[in-house]
Coordinates of C-alpha atoms in Angstrom, one line a residue:
X1 CA 128.3 87.6 140.4
X2 CA 125.0 85.9 139.7
X3 CA 123.3 89.3 140.1
X4 CA 125.5 90.8 137.4
X5 CA 124.7 88.0 135.0
X6 CA 120.9 88.4 135.6
X7 CA 121.3 92.2 135.1
X8 CA 123.2 91.6 131.8
X9 CA 120.5 89.2 130.7
X10 CA 117.7 91.6 131.5
X11 CA 119.5 94.4 129.7
X12 CA 120.0 92.2 126.6
X13 CA 116.3 91.2 126.7
X14 CA 115.2 94.8 127.0
X15 CA 117.5 95.8 124.1
X16 CA 116.3 93.2 121.6
X17 CA 112.7 92.8 122.9
X18 CA 112.9 89.0 123.0
X19 CA 109.6 87.3 123.4
X20 CA 108.4 83.9 122.4
X21 CA 111.4 83.1 120.2
X22 CA 111.4 86.7 118.8
X23 CA 114.3 89.0 118.2
X24 CA 113.2 92.6 117.8
X25 CA 114.9 95.8 116.6
X26 CA 111.6 97.4 115.9
X27 CA 111.7 101.2 115.6
X28 CA 115.3 101.6 116.4
X29 CA 116.1 103.6 113.3
X30 CA 119.3 101.8 112.5
X31 CA 121.0 102.5 109.2
X32 CA 122.5 99.2 108.1
X33 CA 124.6 99.7 105.0
X34 CA 127.0 96.9 105.2
X35 CA 128.2 93.8 107.1
X36 CA 130.0 96.0 109.7
X37 CA 126.9 98.1 110.6
X38 CA 124.9 94.8 110.8
X39 CA 127.4 93.0 112.9
X40 CA 125.6 93.3 116.2
X41 CA 122.3 92.0 114.7
X42 CA 124.1 89.1 112.9
X43 CA 125.7 88.1 116.2
X44 CA 122.4 88.2 118.1
X45 CA 120.8 86.0 115.4
X46 CA 123.6 83.5 115.4
X47 CA 123.5 83.2 119.2
X48 CA 119.7 82.9 119.4
X49 CA 118.7 79.3 119.8
X50 CA 115.2 78.5 118.4
X51 CA 114.8 81.8 116.7
X52 CA 111.2 82.0 115.3
X53 CA 110.7 85.7 114.5
X54 CA 112.8 88.7 113.5
X55 CA 111.4 92.3 113.8
X56 CA 113.2 94.9 111.6
X57 CA 110.4 97.5 111.3
X58 CA 111.6 101.1 111.2
X59 CA 115.2 100.4 110.3
X60 CA 116.8 100.8 106.9
X61 CA 118.7 97.8 105.4
X62 CA 121.1 98.0 102.4
X63 CA 122.1 95.1 100.1
X64 CA 125.3 94.2 101.9
X65 CA 123.7 94.3 105.4
X66 CA 120.8 92.1 104.1
X67 CA 123.3 89.6 102.8
X68 CA 125.0 89.5 106.2
X69 CA 121.8 89.0 108.1
X70 CA 120.7 86.4 105.5
X71 CA 123.8 84.4 106.1
X72 CA 123.0 84.3 109.8
X73 CA 119.5 83.1 109.1
X74 CA 120.6 80.1 107.0
X75 CA 120.7 77.8 110.0
X76 CA 117.5 78.9 111.7
X77 CA 115.2 76.0 110.8
X78 CA 112.6 77.1 113.4
X79 CA 112.0 80.5 111.8
X80 CA 108.4 81.4 111.2
X81 CA 107.6 85.1 111.3
X82 CA 109.1 88.0 109.2
X83 CA 108.1 91.4 110.5
X84 CA 109.9 93.4 107.9
X85 CA 107.7 96.4 107.2
X86 CA 109.2 99.9 106.7
X87 CA 112.7 98.3 106.3
X88 CA 114.1 100.1 103.3
X89 CA 113.4 103.8 104.0
X90 CA 115.7 106.0 101.9
X91 CA 117.0 103.1 99.8
X92 CA 117.0 103.1 96.0
X93 CA 114.3 100.9 94.6
X94 CA 117.0 98.9 92.8
X95 CA 118.6 98.0 96.1
X96 CA 115.4 96.3 97.4
X97 CA 115.0 93.2 95.1
X98 CA 118.6 91.9 95.7
X99 CA 118.2 92.5 99.5
X100 CA 114.9 90.5 99.5
X101 CA 116.3 87.8 97.3
X102 CA 119.2 87.3 99.8
X103 CA 116.8 87.0 102.8
X104 CA 114.4 84.8 100.9
X105 CA 117.2 82.4 99.8
X106 CA 118.4 82.1 103.4
X107 CA 115.0 81.2 104.6
X108 CA 114.6 78.5 102.0
X109 CA 118.1 77.1 102.7
X110 CA 117.2 77.0 106.4
X111 CA 114.1 75.0 105.7
X112 CA 112.0 77.6 107.5
X113 CA 108.2 77.2 107.5
X114 CA 106.8 80.8 107.5
X115 CA 103.4 81.7 109.0
X116 CA 103.8 85.5 108.7
X117 CA 105.4 87.6 106.0
X118 CA 105.0 91.4 106.5
X119 CA 106.7 93.7 104.0
X120 CA 104.3 96.6 104.3
X121 CA 105.3 100.3 103.8
X122 CA 108.3 99.5 101.7
X123 CA 107.3 101.1 98.4
X124 CA 109.3 98.6 96.4
X125 CA 107.0 98.5 93.3
X126 CA 106.7 95.5 90.9
X127 CA 110.4 94.8 91.1
X128 CA 110.1 94.3 94.9
X129 CA 107.4 91.6 94.3
X130 CA 109.9 89.9 91.9
X131 CA 112.3 89.9 94.9
X132 CA 110.0 87.7 96.9
X133 CA 108.6 85.7 94.0
X134 CA 110.9 82.7 94.5
X135 CA 110.3 82.7 98.2
X136 CA 106.5 82.8 97.8
X137 CA 106.6 79.8 95.5
X138 CA 108.9 77.7 97.7
X139 CA 108.1 75.2 100.5
X140 CA 109.0 78.0 103.0
X141 CA 105.6 79.6 102.2
X142 CA 103.5 76.4 102.0
X143 CA 102.5 77.2 105.7
X144 CA 102.0 80.9 105.2
X145 CA 98.9 82.3 107.2
X146 CA 99.4 86.0 107.0
X147 CA 100.7 88.0 104.0
X148 CA 100.9 91.8 104.6
X149 CA 102.0 94.0 101.7
X150 CA 100.2 97.2 102.5
X151 CA 101.4 100.4 100.8
X152 CA 104.1 98.8 98.6
X153 CA 103.3 100.4 95.3
X154 CA 103.0 97.1 93.5
X155 CA 100.9 98.4 90.7
X156 CA 99.1 96.1 88.2
X157 CA 102.3 94.3 87.2
X158 CA 103.2 93.5 90.8
X159 CA 99.7 92.3 91.5
X160 CA 99.9 89.9 88.6
X161 CA 103.3 88.5 89.8
X162 CA 102.0 88.2 93.3
X163 CA 98.8 86.4 92.1
X164 CA 100.8 83.9 89.9
X165 CA 103.2 83.2 92.9
X166 CA 100.3 82.4 95.2
X167 CA 98.6 80.2 92.6
X168 CA 101.9 78.3 92.1
X169 CA 102.4 78.0 95.9
X170 CA 98.9 76.6 96.3
X171 CA 99.3 74.2 93.5
X172 CA 102.7 72.8 94.7
X173 CA 101.6 72.7 98.4
X174 CA 98.4 70.8 97.4
X175 CA 100.6 68.1 95.9
X176 CA 101.9 67.5 99.4
X177 CA 98.3 67.1 100.8
X178 CA 98.7 70.3 102.8
X179 CA 97.5 73.1 100.5
X180 CA 98.4 76.7 101.3
X181 CA 95.8 78.0 103.8
X182 CA 96.3 81.7 103.8
X183 CA 94.1 83.4 106.4
X184 CA 95.1 87.1 106.2
X185 CA 95.8 89.1 103.1
X186 CA 96.6 92.8 103.3
X187 CA 97.4 94.9 100.2
X188 CA 95.9 98.4 100.6
X189 CA 97.3 101.4 98.7
X190 CA 99.0 99.5 95.9
X191 CA 97.4 100.8 92.7
X192 CA 96.3 97.3 91.8
X193 CA 93.4 98.5 89.7
X194 CA 91.1 96.1 87.8
X195 CA 93.7 93.9 86.2
X196 CA 95.7 93.4 89.4
X197 CA 92.6 92.8 91.5
X198 CA 91.2 90.3 88.9
X199 CA 94.5 88.4 88.9
X200 CA 94.5 88.2 92.7
X201 CA 90.8 87.1 92.7
X202 CA 91.9 84.0 90.7
X203 CA 94.3 83.2 93.5
X204 CA 91.8 83.8 96.2
X205 CA 89.3 81.6 94.5
X206 CA 91.8 78.7 94.6
X207 CA 93.0 79.3 98.2
X208 CA 89.5 79.3 99.8
X209 CA 90.8 79.8 103.4
X210 CA 90.8 83.6 103.7
X211 CA 89.5 85.1 107.0
X212 CA 90.6 88.7 106.4
X213 CA 91.0 90.6 103.2
X214 CA 92.1 94.3 103.3
X215 CA 92.5 96.0 99.9
X216 CA 91.5 99.7 100.3
X217 CA 92.6 102.5 98.0
X218 CA 93.6 100.5 95.0
X219 CA 91.7 102.2 92.1
X220 CA 89.5 99.1 91.6
X221 CA 86.3 99.7 89.5
X222 CA 83.3 97.4 89.1
X223 CA 85.0 94.8 86.8
X224 CA 87.7 94.2 89.5
X225 CA 85.1 94.4 92.3
X226 CA 82.9 91.8 90.6
X227 CA 85.9 89.5 90.2
X228 CA 86.7 89.8 93.9
X229 CA 83.1 89.2 94.8
X230 CA 83.1 85.9 92.9
X231 CA 86.3 84.9 94.7
X232 CA 85.0 85.8 98.1
X233 CA 82.2 83.3 97.7
X234 CA 84.8 80.6 97.7
X235 CA 86.1 81.7 101.1
X236 CA 83.2 80.9 103.5
X237 CA 85.3 81.6 106.6
X238 CA 85.8 85.2 105.7
X239 CA 85.3 87.5 108.8
X240 CA 86.7 90.9 107.6
X241 CA 86.3 92.4 104.1
X242 CA 87.8 95.9 103.7
X243 CA 87.6 97.4 100.2
X244 CA 87.4 101.0 101.4
X245 CA 87.9 103.8 98.8
X246 CA 87.5 101.8 95.6
X247 CA 84.8 102.5 93.0
X248 CA 82.0 99.9 93.2
X249 CA 79.1 101.8 91.6
X250 CA 75.8 99.8 91.5
X251 CA 77.2 97.0 89.4
X252 CA 80.0 96.2 91.8
X253 CA 77.9 96.7 94.9
X254 CA 75.2 94.3 93.6
X255 CA 77.8 91.7 92.8
X256 CA 79.2 92.1 96.3
X257 CA 75.7 91.8 97.8
X258 CA 75.3 88.5 96.1
X259 CA 78.7 87.3 97.4
X260 CA 77.9 88.3 100.9
X261 CA 75.0 85.8 100.9
X262 CA 77.6 83.0 101.0
X263 CA 79.7 84.6 103.8
X264 CA 77.9 83.5 107.0
X265 CA 80.9 84.3 109.2
X266 CA 81.4 87.9 108.1
X267 CA 81.8 90.3 111.0
X268 CA 83.2 93.5 109.4
X269 CA 82.2 95.0 106.0
X270 CA 84.0 98.2 105.0
X271 CA 82.7 99.5 101.8
X272 CA 83.1 103.2 102.8
X273 CA 83.9 105.7 100.1
X274 CA 83.1 103.0 97.4
X275 CA 80.3 104.8 95.6
X276 CA 77.8 102.0 96.1
X277 CA 74.9 104.3 95.3
X278 CA 71.2 103.7 96.2
X279 CA 70.6 100.5 94.3
X280 CA 73.9 99.0 95.6
X281 CA 73.1 99.9 99.2
X282 CA 69.6 98.4 98.9
X283 CA 71.0 95.2 97.5
X284 CA 73.5 95.0 100.4
X285 CA 70.7 95.8 102.9
X286 CA 68.6 92.9 101.5
X287 CA 71.6 90.5 102.1
X288 CA 72.1 91.9 105.6
X289 CA 68.5 91.5 106.5
X290 CA 68.3 87.9 105.4
X291 CA 71.5 86.7 106.8
X292 CA 74.9 87.6 108.2
X293 CA 74.1 86.7 111.9
X294 CA 77.6 87.6 113.2
X295 CA 77.8 91.1 111.6
X296 CA 79.6 93.6 113.9
X297 CA 80.5 96.6 111.6
X298 CA 79.0 97.9 108.4
X299 CA 80.5 100.9 106.7
X300 CA 78.7 102.4 103.8
X301 CA 79.8 106.0 104.3
X302 CA 80.5 108.4 101.4
X303 CA 78.7 106.3 98.9
X304 CA 76.1 108.7 97.3
X305 CA 73.4 106.8 99.2
X306 CA 70.0 108.5 99.3
X307 CA 67.6 108.5 102.3
X308 CA 65.4 105.6 101.1
X309 CA 68.4 103.4 100.6
X310 CA 69.9 104.4 104.0
X311 CA 66.6 103.6 105.7
X312 CA 66.7 100.2 104.1
X313 CA 70.1 99.6 105.6
X314 CA 69.0 100.8 109.0
X315 CA 66.0 98.5 108.9
X316 CA 68.3 95.6 107.8
X317 CA 70.5 95.8 110.9
X318 CA 67.7 95.9 113.5
X319 CA 68.0 92.2 114.3
X320 CA 71.8 92.0 114.3
X321 CA 72.4 91.5 118.0
X322 CA 76.2 91.5 117.6
X323 CA 76.3 94.8 115.7
X324 CA 78.7 97.4 117.2
X325 CA 78.8 100.1 114.5
X326 CA 76.8 101.3 111.4
X327 CA 78.5 104.1 109.4
X328 CA 76.3 106.0 106.9
X329 CA 78.1 109.4 107.1
X330 CA 78.9 111.5 104.1
X331 CA 75.9 110.3 102.0
X332 CA 73.0 112.2 100.5
X333 CA 70.2 111.8 103.1
X334 CA 69.2 115.4 103.6
X335 CA 68.0 116.8 107.0
X336 CA 64.8 114.8 106.9
X337 CA 66.6 111.6 105.9
X338 CA 69.1 111.9 108.7
X339 CA 66.3 112.3 111.2
X340 CA 64.5 109.3 109.7
X341 CA 67.6 107.1 110.0
X342 CA 68.2 108.2 113.6
X343 CA 64.6 107.6 114.5
X344 CA 64.7 104.2 113.0
X345 CA 67.8 103.2 114.9
X346 CA 66.4 104.8 118.1
X347 CA 63.2 102.8 117.7
X348 CA 65.2 99.5 117.9
X349 CA 67.4 100.8 120.7
X350 CA 70.5 100.9 118.5
X351 CA 71.0 104.7 118.2
X352 CA 74.3 104.4 120.1
X353 CA 75.6 102.1 117.3
X354 CA 75.0 104.7 114.5
X355 CA 78.0 106.8 113.6
X356 CA 77.9 110.5 113.1
X357 CA 76.0 111.9 110.1
X358 CA 77.7 115.3 110.4
X359 CA 79.2 115.1 106.9
X360 CA 75.9 114.4 105.1
X361 CA 75.9 115.9 101.6
X362 CA 72.2 116.8 101.6
X363 CA 69.5 115.5 99.3
X364 CA 70.7 115.1 95.6
X365 CA 69.5 117.7 93.1
X366 CA 66.5 116.6 91.0
X367 CA 68.3 117.2 87.7
X368 CA 71.3 115.0 88.6
X369 CA 72.1 112.2 86.2
X370 CA 71.8 109.0 88.2
X371 CA 72.9 106.8 85.3
X372 CA 76.5 108.2 85.0
X373 CA 78.2 104.9 85.7
X374 CA 77.9 103.3 82.2
X375 CA 81.6 103.3 81.8
X376 CA 83.2 103.2 85.2
X377 CA 86.7 102.6 84.0
X378 CA 86.7 106.0 82.1
X379 CA 85.3 108.0 85.0
X380 CA 88.5 109.9 85.6
X381 CA 88.9 110.8 81.9
X382 CA 85.3 111.9 81.8
X383 CA 85.8 114.1 84.8
X384 CA 88.9 115.7 83.2
X385 CA 87.0 116.3 79.9
X386 CA 84.2 118.0 81.8
X387 CA 86.7 120.2 83.7
X388 CA 88.3 121.2 80.4
X389 CA 84.8 122.0 78.9
X390 CA 84.0 124.1 82.0
X391 CA 87.3 126.0 81.7
X392 CA 86.6 126.7 78.0
X393 CA 83.1 128.0 78.9
X394 CA 84.6 130.2 81.6
X395 CA 87.1 131.5 79.1
X396 CA 84.3 132.2 76.6
X397 CA 82.3 134.0 79.3
X398 CA 85.4 135.9 80.2
X399 CA 85.9 137.0 76.6
X400 CA 82.3 138.0 76.3
X401 CA 82.5 140.1 79.5
X402 CA 85.7 141.8 78.2
X403 CA 83.8 142.9 75.1
X404 CA 80.7 144.1 77.0
X405 CA 82.3 145.5 80.1
X406 CA 83.6 149.1 80.1
X407 CA 87.4 149.4 80.5
X408 CA 86.8 151.6 83.5
X409 CA 85.1 148.7 85.4
X410 CA 87.4 145.6 85.3
X411 CA 86.1 142.4 86.9
X412 CA 87.4 141.8 90.4
X413 CA 89.8 138.9 90.7
X414 CA 88.2 135.6 91.7
X415 CA 89.6 132.3 92.9
X416 CA 89.3 130.6 89.5
X417 CA 91.2 133.4 87.9
X418 CA 94.0 133.2 90.6
X419 CA 94.3 129.4 90.3
X420 CA 94.4 129.6 86.5
X421 CA 97.1 132.3 86.4
X422 CA 98.5 132.8 89.9
X423 CA 100.1 136.1 91.0
X424 CA 100.8 137.7 94.3
X425 CA 98.6 140.6 93.4
X426 CA 95.6 138.4 92.6
X427 CA 96.0 136.5 95.9
X428 CA 96.1 139.7 97.9
X429 CA 93.1 141.1 96.1
X430 CA 91.0 138.1 97.1
X431 CA 90.8 139.8 100.5
X432 CA 90.8 138.5 104.0
X433 CA 88.4 135.6 103.1
X434 CA 90.9 134.3 100.5
X435 CA 91.6 131.1 102.6
X436 CA 87.9 130.3 102.8
X437 CA 87.3 131.0 99.1
X438 CA 90.1 128.6 98.1
X439 CA 88.7 126.0 100.5
X440 CA 85.4 126.2 98.8
X441 CA 86.8 126.2 95.3
X442 CA 89.1 123.2 95.5
X443 CA 87.7 119.7 95.6
X444 CA 89.8 118.3 98.4
X445 CA 88.5 114.7 97.9
X446 CA 90.7 114.7 94.8
X447 CA 94.3 114.3 95.7
X448 CA 95.6 115.5 92.3
X449 CA 93.5 118.7 92.3
X450 CA 94.6 119.4 95.8
X451 CA 98.3 119.0 95.0
X452 CA 98.0 121.2 91.9
X453 CA 96.2 123.9 93.9
X454 CA 98.9 123.7 96.6
X455 CA 101.6 124.3 94.0
X456 CA 99.8 127.1 92.3
X457 CA 99.3 128.9 95.6
X458 CA 102.9 128.2 96.7
X459 CA 104.3 129.5 93.4
X460 CA 103.6 133.1 94.4
X461 CA 105.4 132.8 97.8
X462 CA 107.8 135.7 98.4
X463 CA 110.3 135.3 101.3
X464 CA 111.0 139.0 101.3
X465 CA 107.4 140.1 101.3
X466 CA 105.7 139.3 104.6
X467 CA 102.2 140.2 103.4
X468 CA 102.4 137.8 100.5
X469 CA 104.2 135.2 102.4
X470 CA 101.5 135.2 105.2
X471 CA 98.7 135.1 102.7
X472 CA 100.2 132.1 100.9
X473 CA 100.8 130.2 104.1
X474 CA 97.4 131.0 105.6
X475 CA 95.7 129.9 102.4
X476 CA 97.7 126.7 102.2
X477 CA 97.0 125.8 105.8
X478 CA 93.3 126.2 105.3
X479 CA 93.3 124.1 102.2
X480 CA 95.4 121.2 103.6
X481 CA 93.7 121.3 107.0
X482 CA 90.4 120.6 105.3
X483 CA 91.9 118.0 103.0
X484 CA 93.7 115.9 105.6
X485 CA 90.6 116.1 107.9
X486 CA 88.4 114.8 105.1
X487 CA 87.9 111.0 105.5
X488 CA 88.0 110.2 101.8
X489 CA 91.1 112.2 101.2
X490 CA 94.1 110.0 100.2
X491 CA 97.1 111.6 101.9
X492 CA 99.5 109.1 100.4
X493 CA 98.2 109.8 96.9
X494 CA 98.6 113.6 97.6
X495 CA 102.3 113.2 98.5
X496 CA 102.9 110.8 95.5
X497 CA 101.3 113.3 93.1
X498 CA 103.2 116.1 94.6
X499 CA 106.5 114.3 94.0
X500 CA 105.4 113.7 90.4
X501 CA 104.5 117.3 89.8
X502 CA 107.8 118.4 91.3
X503 CA 109.6 116.1 88.9
X504 CA 111.0 113.8 91.6
X505 CA 109.4 110.6 90.4
X506 CA 107.9 109.5 87.1
X507 CA 104.2 109.0 86.7
X508 CA 102.5 106.1 85.0
X509 CA 99.7 108.5 84.1
X510 CA 102.1 110.8 82.3
X511 CA 101.4 113.8 84.6
X512 CA 103.5 116.8 83.4
X513 CA 105.8 118.2 86.1
X514 CA 105.7 121.9 86.9
X515 CA 108.6 124.4 86.8
X516 CA 109.8 124.2 90.4
X517 CA 110.4 127.6 92.1
X518 CA 111.8 128.2 95.6
X519 CA 108.3 129.1 96.8
X520 CA 107.2 125.5 96.3
X521 CA 109.8 124.3 98.7
X522 CA 109.5 127.1 101.2
X523 CA 105.7 126.4 101.5
X524 CA 106.4 122.7 101.8
X525 CA 108.9 123.3 104.6
X526 CA 106.1 125.1 106.4
X527 CA 103.5 122.4 105.8
X528 CA 105.6 119.5 107.1
X529 CA 105.9 121.3 110.5
X530 CA 102.1 121.5 110.9
X531 CA 100.0 119.1 113.0
X532 CA 97.7 118.4 110.1
X533 CA 100.5 116.8 108.0
X534 CA 100.9 113.1 108.6
X535 CA 104.3 112.4 110.0
X536 CA 104.6 109.1 108.2
X537 CA 104.9 111.0 105.0
X538 CA 107.9 113.0 106.2
X539 CA 110.4 110.2 105.6
X540 CA 109.1 109.7 102.1
X541 CA 109.6 113.4 101.3
X542 CA 113.1 113.4 102.9
X543 CA 114.2 110.4 100.8
X544 CA 113.3 112.0 97.5
X545 CA 114.5 115.5 98.5
X546 CA 117.9 114.1 99.3
X547 CA 118.4 112.7 95.8
X548 CA 120.2 114.6 93.0
X549 CA 117.6 116.0 90.7
X550 CA 117.7 118.7 87.9
X551 CA 114.3 120.0 88.8
X552 CA 115.5 121.3 92.1
X553 CA 118.9 122.8 91.0
X554 CA 117.5 126.3 90.8
X555 CA 116.2 126.1 94.4
X556 CA 119.5 125.5 96.4
X557 CA 118.8 127.5 99.6
X558 CA 115.1 126.5 99.7
X559 CA 115.9 122.9 99.2
X560 CA 118.6 122.9 101.9
X561 CA 116.1 124.5 104.3
X562 CA 113.4 121.9 103.5
X563 CA 115.9 119.0 103.9
X564 CA 117.0 120.3 107.3
X565 CA 113.4 120.7 108.5
X566 CA 112.4 117.2 107.3
X567 CA 115.3 115.7 109.2
X568 CA 114.4 117.6 112.3
X569 CA 110.7 116.7 112.1
X570 CA 111.4 113.0 111.5
X571 CA 113.8 112.9 114.4
X572 CA 111.2 114.4 116.7
X573 CA 108.4 112.1 115.7

């Protein structure tokens, strides 16, 4: 009898993953639509004495199910940790705020004192932030130490709401002589941009207790970076600062270099893919050289840094006895510059700490304009204008050639011609090296250009013509293999832009959707099965493909095939 009881208890523990007051349903893929489907979880919560943490990652929770779970949490006064990332897969965005409101109200009613709130990977947008606004301002969050909102699509509006909530929380908690002492803040891939980052900087400046800040891939330019730099100075205990894949330019980098002088506990600096440029890198090198005794990692990769600036960085780290990694890959050192950096690191017995330089871009051209950052906020618009000018020039050259070239000697098709006006015949005439030619033509560091190129290639797909079909799929594989293996490539942005171009979601940038043809979906069905395609994006595609949408009405069979493949791939991963 006793043995049976022990076995039952062990089975229960194994099922729920109980550890240190924790109830876990992590990764179980449960679809909780209503109170009935949430009944088991509700019962487990009710029966768990001293519940401190609930893990719901990798399940999908509807409004009614959230309300039922919330009701069970109302009596859990010991509750501290919410691990609720990836909890609304496939849900309408309108369902998420009421679900979060119910859960937040329950925690407040219970008198919980939270230390961890993790809602990452929920893509709930600004409205989702409104769903936790009341909770963040309440006494339940006066004790919050970790706030994780990675990949939630908050946007500028959500960033501002979040900042205001944190400021209010700090103000009210300070009145109790126990001010909010947030230690970890994570909000990567949220499209915060300058305004959102500046608003959050105001909150960080007040809080002053941060030890880790992770805000990569947020479209922040030098005004936002400068605001964050000022705020970081007020957080002297900061150990990790990750702003990867934002656009510093010299102005932002120099501001950050000044801020780093105040951060004597900093261990990890990730400014990779931030376009710090030579002067910015030199400013950071000077700060590193004169301080930062506990530095372990410095990432200045893909920043358009020249050899002299890279050498300054290498010299700066020579006395950092705790250093574990220096990353200068993807810059503009040239062959001699790479050798000089390696020699410098080898000379101080630190060559094993230097990352690969295999993606070095080579020395910059002499006629390059090094002062092209006068208006960082308009960089994307400038790039688009330049592209349009180049296209006009190409068209003018083409017109001239048509006038001067005999009719009997037509120009052979090229990649530009194919991508401008795709056709199966043009793709085949590119020959056996078509995949390589497309790889070389498309800037795979730009998610939008890559998505547009993918759709243009896929548009000529012919299910009944094996030669064309294979040419399309081979070319797409080459393009996307290169893209997803490029460190600076934003896979999440690629998928988001793809959904916009297919007319499945609206764009804040007013991107015009294409006319969807079956070839687009056939090609996408092929792509999601490939190893290079991140499996975490499959669920996103599946959610949007399952919705009713006029743009896909003409692609019935192709759409059904894609949906089946997405379901199969997701179940296998």
